[in-house]
XYZ file of C-alpha atoms in Angstrom:
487
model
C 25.703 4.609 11.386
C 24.324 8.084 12.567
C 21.577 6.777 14.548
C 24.306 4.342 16.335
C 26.746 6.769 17.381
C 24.018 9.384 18.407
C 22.472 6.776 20.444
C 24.994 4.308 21.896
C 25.054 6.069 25.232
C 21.695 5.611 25.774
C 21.683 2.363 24.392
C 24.227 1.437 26.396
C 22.924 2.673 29.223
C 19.289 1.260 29.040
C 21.171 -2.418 28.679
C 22.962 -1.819 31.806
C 20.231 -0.474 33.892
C 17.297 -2.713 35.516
C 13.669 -1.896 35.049
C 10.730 -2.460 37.541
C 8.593 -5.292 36.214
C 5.187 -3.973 34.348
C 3.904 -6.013 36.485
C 3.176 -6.349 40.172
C 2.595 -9.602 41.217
C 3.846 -11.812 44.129
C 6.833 -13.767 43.049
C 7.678 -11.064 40.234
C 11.369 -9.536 40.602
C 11.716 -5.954 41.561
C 13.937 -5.174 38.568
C 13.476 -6.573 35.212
C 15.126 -9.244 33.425
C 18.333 -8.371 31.442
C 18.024 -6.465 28.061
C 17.552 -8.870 24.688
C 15.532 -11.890 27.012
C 12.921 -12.989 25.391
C 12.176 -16.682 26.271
C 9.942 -17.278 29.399
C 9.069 -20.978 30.994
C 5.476 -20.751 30.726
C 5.162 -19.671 27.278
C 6.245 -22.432 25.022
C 6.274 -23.114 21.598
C 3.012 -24.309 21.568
C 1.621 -20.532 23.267
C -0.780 -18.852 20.942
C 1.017 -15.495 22.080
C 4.336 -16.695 22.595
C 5.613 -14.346 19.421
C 3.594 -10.908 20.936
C 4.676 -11.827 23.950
C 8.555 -12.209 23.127
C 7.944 -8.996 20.996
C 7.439 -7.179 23.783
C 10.042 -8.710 25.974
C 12.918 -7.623 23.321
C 11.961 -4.058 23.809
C 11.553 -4.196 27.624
C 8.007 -3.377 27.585
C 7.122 -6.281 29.226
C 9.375 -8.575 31.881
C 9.245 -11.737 33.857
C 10.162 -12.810 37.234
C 13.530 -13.761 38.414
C 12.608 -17.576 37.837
C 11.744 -16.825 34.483
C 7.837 -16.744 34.906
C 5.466 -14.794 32.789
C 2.357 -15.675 33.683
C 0.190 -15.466 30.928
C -3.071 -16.070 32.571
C -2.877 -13.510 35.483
C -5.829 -10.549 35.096
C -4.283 -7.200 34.155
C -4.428 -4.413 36.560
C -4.941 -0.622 35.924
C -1.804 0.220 37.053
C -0.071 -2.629 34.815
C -1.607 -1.470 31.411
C -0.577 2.216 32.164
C 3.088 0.629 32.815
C 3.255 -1.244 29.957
C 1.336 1.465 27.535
C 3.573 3.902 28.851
C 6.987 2.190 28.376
C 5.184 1.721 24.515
C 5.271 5.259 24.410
C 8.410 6.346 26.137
C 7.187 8.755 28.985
C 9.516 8.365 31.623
C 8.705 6.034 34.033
C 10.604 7.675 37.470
C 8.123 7.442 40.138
C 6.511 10.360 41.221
C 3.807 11.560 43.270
C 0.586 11.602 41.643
C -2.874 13.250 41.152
C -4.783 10.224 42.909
C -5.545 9.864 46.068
C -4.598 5.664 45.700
C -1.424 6.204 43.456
C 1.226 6.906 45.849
C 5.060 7.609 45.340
C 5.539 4.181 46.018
C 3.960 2.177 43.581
C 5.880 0.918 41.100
C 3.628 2.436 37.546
C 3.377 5.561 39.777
C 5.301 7.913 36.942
C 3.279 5.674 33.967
C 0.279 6.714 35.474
C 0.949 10.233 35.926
C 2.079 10.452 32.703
C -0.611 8.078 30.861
C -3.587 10.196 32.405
C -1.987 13.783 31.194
C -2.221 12.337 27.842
C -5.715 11.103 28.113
C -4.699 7.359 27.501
C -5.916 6.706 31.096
C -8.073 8.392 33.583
C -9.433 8.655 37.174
C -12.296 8.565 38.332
C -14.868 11.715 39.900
C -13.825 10.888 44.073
C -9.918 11.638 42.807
C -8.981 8.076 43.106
C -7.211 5.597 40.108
C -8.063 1.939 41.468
C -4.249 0.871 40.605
C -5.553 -2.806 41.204
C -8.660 -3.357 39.892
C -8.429 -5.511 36.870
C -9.111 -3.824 33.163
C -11.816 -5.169 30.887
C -11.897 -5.763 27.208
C -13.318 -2.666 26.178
C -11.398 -0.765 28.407
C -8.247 -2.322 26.812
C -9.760 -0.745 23.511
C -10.392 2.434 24.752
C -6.895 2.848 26.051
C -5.353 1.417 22.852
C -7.164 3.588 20.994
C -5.842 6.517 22.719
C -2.784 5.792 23.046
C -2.418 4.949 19.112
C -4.696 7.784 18.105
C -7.334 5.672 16.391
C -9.983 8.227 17.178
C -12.470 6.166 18.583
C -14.355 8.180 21.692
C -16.425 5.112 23.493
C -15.870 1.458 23.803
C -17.658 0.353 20.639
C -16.152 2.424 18.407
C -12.841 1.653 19.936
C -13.493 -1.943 19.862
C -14.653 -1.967 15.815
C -11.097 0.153 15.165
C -9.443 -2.731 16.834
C -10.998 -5.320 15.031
C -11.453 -3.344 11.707
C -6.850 -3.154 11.673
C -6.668 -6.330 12.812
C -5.618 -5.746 16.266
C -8.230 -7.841 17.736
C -11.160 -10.356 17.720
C -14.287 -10.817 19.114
C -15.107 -14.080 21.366
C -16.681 -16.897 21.384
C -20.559 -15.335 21.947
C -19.602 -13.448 18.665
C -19.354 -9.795 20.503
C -16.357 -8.142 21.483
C -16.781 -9.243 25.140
C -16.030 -5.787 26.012
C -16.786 -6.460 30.111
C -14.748 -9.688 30.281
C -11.310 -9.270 31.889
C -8.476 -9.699 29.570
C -5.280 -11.572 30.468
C -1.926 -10.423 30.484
C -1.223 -12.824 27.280
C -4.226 -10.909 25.444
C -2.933 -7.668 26.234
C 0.002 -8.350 24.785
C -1.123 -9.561 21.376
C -3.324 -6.589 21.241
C -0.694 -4.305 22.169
C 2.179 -5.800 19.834
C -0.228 -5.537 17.084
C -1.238 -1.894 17.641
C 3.079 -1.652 18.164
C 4.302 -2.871 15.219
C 1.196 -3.666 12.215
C 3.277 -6.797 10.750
C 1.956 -8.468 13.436
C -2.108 -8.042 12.668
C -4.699 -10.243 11.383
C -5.088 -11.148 7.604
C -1.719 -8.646 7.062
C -3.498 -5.262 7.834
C -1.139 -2.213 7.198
C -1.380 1.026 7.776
C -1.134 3.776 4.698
C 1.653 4.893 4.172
C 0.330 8.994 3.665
C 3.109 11.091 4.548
C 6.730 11.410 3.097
C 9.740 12.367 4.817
C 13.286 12.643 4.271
C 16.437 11.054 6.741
C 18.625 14.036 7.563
C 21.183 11.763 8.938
C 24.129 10.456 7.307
C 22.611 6.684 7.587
C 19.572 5.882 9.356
C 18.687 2.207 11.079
C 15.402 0.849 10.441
C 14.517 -1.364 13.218
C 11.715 -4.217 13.894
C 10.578 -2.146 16.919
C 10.596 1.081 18.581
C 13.734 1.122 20.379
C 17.068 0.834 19.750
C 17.047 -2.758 21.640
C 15.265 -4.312 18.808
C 17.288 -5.540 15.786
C 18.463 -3.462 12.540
C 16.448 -4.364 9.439
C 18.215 -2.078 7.138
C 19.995 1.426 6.436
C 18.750 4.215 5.196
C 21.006 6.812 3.488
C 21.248 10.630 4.036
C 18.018 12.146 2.373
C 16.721 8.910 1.551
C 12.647 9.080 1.037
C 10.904 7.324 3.739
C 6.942 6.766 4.202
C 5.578 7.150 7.340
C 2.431 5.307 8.454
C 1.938 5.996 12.007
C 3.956 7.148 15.144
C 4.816 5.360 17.899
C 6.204 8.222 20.603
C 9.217 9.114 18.973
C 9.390 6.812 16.560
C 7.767 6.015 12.938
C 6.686 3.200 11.014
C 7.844 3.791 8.012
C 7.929 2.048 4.839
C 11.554 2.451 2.545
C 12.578 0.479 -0.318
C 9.798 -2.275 0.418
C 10.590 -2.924 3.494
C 8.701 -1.934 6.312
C 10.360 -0.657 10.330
C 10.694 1.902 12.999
C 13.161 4.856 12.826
C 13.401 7.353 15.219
C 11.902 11.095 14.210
C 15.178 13.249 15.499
C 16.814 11.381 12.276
C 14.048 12.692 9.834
C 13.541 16.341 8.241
C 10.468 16.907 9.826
C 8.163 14.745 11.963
C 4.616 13.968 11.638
C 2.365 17.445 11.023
C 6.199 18.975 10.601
C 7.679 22.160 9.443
C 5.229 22.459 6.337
C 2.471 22.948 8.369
C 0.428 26.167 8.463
C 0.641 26.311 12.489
C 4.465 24.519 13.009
C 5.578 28.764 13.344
C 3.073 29.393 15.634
C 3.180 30.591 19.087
C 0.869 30.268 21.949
C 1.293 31.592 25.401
C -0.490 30.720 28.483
C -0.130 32.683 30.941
C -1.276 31.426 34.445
C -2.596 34.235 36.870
C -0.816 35.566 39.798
C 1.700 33.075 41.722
C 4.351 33.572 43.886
C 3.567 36.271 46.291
C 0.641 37.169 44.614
C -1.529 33.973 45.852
C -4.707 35.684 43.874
C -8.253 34.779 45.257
C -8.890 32.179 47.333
C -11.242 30.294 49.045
C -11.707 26.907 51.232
C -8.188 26.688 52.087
C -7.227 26.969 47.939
C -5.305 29.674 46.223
C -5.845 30.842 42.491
C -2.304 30.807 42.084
C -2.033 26.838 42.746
C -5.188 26.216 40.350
C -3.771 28.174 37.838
C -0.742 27.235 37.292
C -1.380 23.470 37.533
C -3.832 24.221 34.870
C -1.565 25.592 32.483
C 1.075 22.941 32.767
C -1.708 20.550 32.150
C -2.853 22.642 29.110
C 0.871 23.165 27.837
C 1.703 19.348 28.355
C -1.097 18.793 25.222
C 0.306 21.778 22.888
C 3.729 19.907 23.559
C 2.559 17.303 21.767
C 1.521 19.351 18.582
C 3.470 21.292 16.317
C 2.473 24.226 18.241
C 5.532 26.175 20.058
C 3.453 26.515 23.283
C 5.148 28.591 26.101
C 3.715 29.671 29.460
C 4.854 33.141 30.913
C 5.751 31.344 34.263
C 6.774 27.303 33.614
C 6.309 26.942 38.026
C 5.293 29.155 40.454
C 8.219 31.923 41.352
C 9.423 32.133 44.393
C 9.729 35.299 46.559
C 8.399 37.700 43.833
C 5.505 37.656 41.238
C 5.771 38.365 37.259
C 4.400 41.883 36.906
C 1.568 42.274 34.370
C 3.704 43.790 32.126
C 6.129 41.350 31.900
C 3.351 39.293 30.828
C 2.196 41.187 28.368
C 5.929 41.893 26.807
C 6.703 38.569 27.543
C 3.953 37.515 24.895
C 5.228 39.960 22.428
C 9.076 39.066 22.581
C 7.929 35.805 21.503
C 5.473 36.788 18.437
C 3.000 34.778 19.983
C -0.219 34.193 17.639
C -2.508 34.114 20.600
C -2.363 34.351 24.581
C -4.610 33.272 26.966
C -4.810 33.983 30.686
C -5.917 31.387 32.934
C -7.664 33.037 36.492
C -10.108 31.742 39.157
C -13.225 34.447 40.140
C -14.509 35.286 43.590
C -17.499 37.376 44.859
C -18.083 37.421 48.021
C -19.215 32.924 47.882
C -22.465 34.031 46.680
C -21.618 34.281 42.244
C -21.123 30.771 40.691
C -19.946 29.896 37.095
C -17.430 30.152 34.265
C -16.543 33.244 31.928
C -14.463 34.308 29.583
C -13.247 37.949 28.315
C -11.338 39.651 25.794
C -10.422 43.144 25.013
C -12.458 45.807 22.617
C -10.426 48.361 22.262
C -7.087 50.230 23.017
C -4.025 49.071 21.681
C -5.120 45.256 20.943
C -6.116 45.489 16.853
C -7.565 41.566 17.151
C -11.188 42.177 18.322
C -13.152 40.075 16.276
C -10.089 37.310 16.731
C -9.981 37.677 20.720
C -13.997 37.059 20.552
C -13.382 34.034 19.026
C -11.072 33.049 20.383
C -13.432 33.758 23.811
C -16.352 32.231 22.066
C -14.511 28.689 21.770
C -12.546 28.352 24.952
C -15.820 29.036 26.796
C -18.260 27.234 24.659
C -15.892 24.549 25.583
C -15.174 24.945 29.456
C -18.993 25.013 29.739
C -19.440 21.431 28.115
C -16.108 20.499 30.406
C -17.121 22.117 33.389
C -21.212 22.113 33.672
C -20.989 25.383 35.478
C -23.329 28.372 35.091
C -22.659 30.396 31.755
C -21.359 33.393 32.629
C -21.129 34.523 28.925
C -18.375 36.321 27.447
C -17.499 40.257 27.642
C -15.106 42.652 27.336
C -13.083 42.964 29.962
C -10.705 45.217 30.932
C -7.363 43.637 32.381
C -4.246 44.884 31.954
C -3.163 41.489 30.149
C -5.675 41.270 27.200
C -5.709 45.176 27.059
C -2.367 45.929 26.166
C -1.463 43.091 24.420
C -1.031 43.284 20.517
C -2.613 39.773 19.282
C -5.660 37.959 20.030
C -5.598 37.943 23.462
C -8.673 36.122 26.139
C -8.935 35.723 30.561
C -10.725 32.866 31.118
C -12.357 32.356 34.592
C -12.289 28.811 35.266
C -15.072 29.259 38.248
C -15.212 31.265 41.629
C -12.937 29.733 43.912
C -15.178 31.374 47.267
C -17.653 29.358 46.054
C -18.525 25.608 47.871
C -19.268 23.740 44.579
C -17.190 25.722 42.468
C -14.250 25.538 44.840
C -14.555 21.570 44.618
C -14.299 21.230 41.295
C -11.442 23.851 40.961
C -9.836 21.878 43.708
C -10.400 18.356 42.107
C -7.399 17.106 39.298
C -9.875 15.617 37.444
C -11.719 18.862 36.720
C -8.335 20.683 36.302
C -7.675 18.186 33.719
C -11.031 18.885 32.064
C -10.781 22.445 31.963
C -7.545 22.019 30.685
C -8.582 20.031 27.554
C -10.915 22.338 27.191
C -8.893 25.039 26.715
C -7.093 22.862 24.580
C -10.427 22.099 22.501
C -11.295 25.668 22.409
C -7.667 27.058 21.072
C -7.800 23.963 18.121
C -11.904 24.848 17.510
C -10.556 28.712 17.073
C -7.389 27.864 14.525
C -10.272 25.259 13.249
C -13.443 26.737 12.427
C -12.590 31.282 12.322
C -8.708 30.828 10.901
C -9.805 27.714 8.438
C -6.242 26.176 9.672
C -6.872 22.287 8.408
C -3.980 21.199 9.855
C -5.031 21.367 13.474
C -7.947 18.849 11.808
C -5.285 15.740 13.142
C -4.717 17.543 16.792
C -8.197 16.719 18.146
C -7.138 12.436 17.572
C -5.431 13.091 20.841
C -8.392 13.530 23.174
C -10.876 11.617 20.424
C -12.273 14.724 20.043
C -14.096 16.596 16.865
C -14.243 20.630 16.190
C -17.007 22.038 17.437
C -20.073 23.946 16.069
C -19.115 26.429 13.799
C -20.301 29.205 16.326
C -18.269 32.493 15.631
């Protein structure tokens, strides 16, 4: 089979190596059981979640200790759901420093968590801090499940009647969803092998089946889970006509034949929003302002250079997951030199990019305050009305992020959005010399906002002046919904 011999190293390898447990508990082994266990001595026969639970075990999402404990009824932690939603997912799981101020290198869901809050699933809170340990409630659970599946919900009600309305989950006894009560590591799994694989819901709820796609391999494994340690249901030949009903990271549930599995998406013509789609061929560049021995403005012991750039990496880590091709004109901050202006600028046009937007800090003296946004009237730039906006949503959108002063939006002269040829926007994030600007332009959490605001903005552009449908789907990933029509 293709998928076999494309993937035996890795599946090879992931069977040899040994996992951190998802969870962190005393007694719990510091590496995971071997691959394929999925039998633990307190969940018998007789356990209501023994199946969800083994589920889970088979694709190493969830492991035991070295004495073959689960424990079902221990209280999930923060730190535990982002490890286990994350491994779900596929982000890579190395630990890493992190954002938080709690979250060090050394916890064991340190690179889940890092990951899980750049895509939203999972966040922090205002003082910079994650609370690793503190247990999750019910209607957090939701929240993060809805998230992470793209179920659209944006609070804890909504989340909890999409979990309930697929047959992910139930209410309790009181007949509510019990959305403050803490949840057990046994519920967490059922709910999270449900939202996993759908042949596992309530009253046989499955997704449909919308989209059609082709295998582009010469045979493709269908698996009961999404990884290549769960077993092979079937094999699908070369250009054989699959349905797909949701994603799963890389992989698909897909319906073929009758039968119902995961494949992975490098083994299918195009993936989910794919090469038919209006904005699959387009381009956007981010450029982030000044860096390396430029440092730009500063203020309070903070550079522009080290807000903008983490801002654009945080911006570019959501177009990644889009069919956007979504560059930056400097992927880390250079090192003994700066990128001229017009390397920027030619930068944007080697790449027929569709739009670019600049990403800078403002400073005046500590006494301005707020958040603006320009673009360019005149000169060579043709795309006036498209570079307002294009202004108009980015800082519509930063203001409802941010809840700084409106600064408005002008025509600016830079050199960037001057001589570039396609819709082209600065945005001014706030004025780093500043006191209560600096602190949010120091803070992750706002970097994070203003970063999905961008985000918003670019999607409420294609959206509501271009008419571009397609990016209709793209605003699932932060729960969001297009804007006002205002330009």
């Amino acid at each position: 089979m293709v998928e076999c011999r494309k993937l035996a190293k890795g599946e090879k390898a992931v069977k040899r190596l040994f996992l951190l447990s998802v969870f962190a508990v005393a007694g719990f082994c510091a590496a995971a059981a071997p691959a394929g266990a999925q039998t633990f001595v307190d969940v018998g026969d007789s356990h209501r979640a023994k199946m969800e639970i083994n589920y889970l075990a088979t694709g190493q999402i969830v492991n035991g200790s070295l004495d073959g404990h689960f424990y079902p009824d221990k209280q999930v932690t923060r730190a535990e759901a982002a490890a286990m939603i994350g491994r779900t997912l596929q982000f890579n799981g190395k630990q890493v420093s992190t954002d938080f101020s709690d979250v060090g290198i050394q916890n064991f869901a340190s690179g889940y968590i890092q990951e899980a809050a750049r895509h939203s699933i999972i966040t922090g809170y205002k003082d910079g801090s994650f609370k690793p340990d503190q247990p999750v409630a019910r209607g957090e659970m939701a929240i993060m499940i809805s998230r992470a599946f793209g179920y659209g919900a944006s609070t804890i009600n909504s989340a909890a009647k999409a979990l309930m309305d697929k047959g992910i989950a139930q209410g309790v006894a009181d007949g509510t969803f019990g959305t403050t009560n803490s949840i057990k590591r046994s519920d967490f799994s059922v709910f999270l092998a449900r939202s996993i694989n759908s042949e596992l819901r309530l009253n046989g709820s499955m997704p449909e089946f919308t989209q059609t796609d082709t295998v582009n391999a010469d045979s493709l494994n269908m698996r009961s889970g999404p990884s290549t340690l769960y077993d092979v249901k079937s094999a699908i030949p070369f250009k054989g006509e699959v349905k797909i009903g949701y994603k799963v990271g890389k992989w698909a549930f897909i319906q073929y034949d009758g039968k119902t599995g995961f494949v992975h998406t490098d083994f299918l013509a195009s993936s989910v929003g794919g090469s038919s789609s209006q904005i699959a061929g387009k381009t956007i560049v981010i450029d982030p302002g000044h860096g390396g021995t430029d440092p730009g403005a500063s203020g309070y012991g903070l550079l522009e250079k080290t807000v903008t750039q983490d801002t654009a990496l945080r911006v570019q880590n959501y177009f990644k997951q889009t069919p956007f091709n979504i560059l930056l004109t400097q992927e880390k901050d250079p090192v003994g030199y700066k990128t001229e202006l017009s390397d920027r600028v030619a930068f944007a046009r080697n790449h027929n990019a569709d739009i670019f937007v600049s990403i800078h800090c403002n400073s005046f003296n500590g006494t301005a305050d707020g958040t603006e946004t320009y673009y360019y009237a005149a000169y060579q730039n043709p795309h006036v009305d498209e570079s307002k906006a294009l202004a108009t949503y980015v800082q519509k959108r930063m203001l409802d992020a941010l809840d700084l002063k409106d600064r408005g939006i002008d025509n600016g002269d830079f050199h960037v959005i001057r001589e570039n040829t396609m819709p082209a926007i600065l945005t001014e994030l706030a004025f780093i010399d500043n006191k209560s600007d600096n602190a949010k332009l120091a803070s992750s959490y706002w970097r994070q906002e203003a970063a999905k605001a961008i985000y918003l903005g670019i999607l409420d552009y294609y959206y509501n002046y271009k008419k571009i449908d397609d990016v209709l789907p793209l605003y699932n990933l932060l729960q969001a919904q297009p804007s006002t029509k205002w330009y």
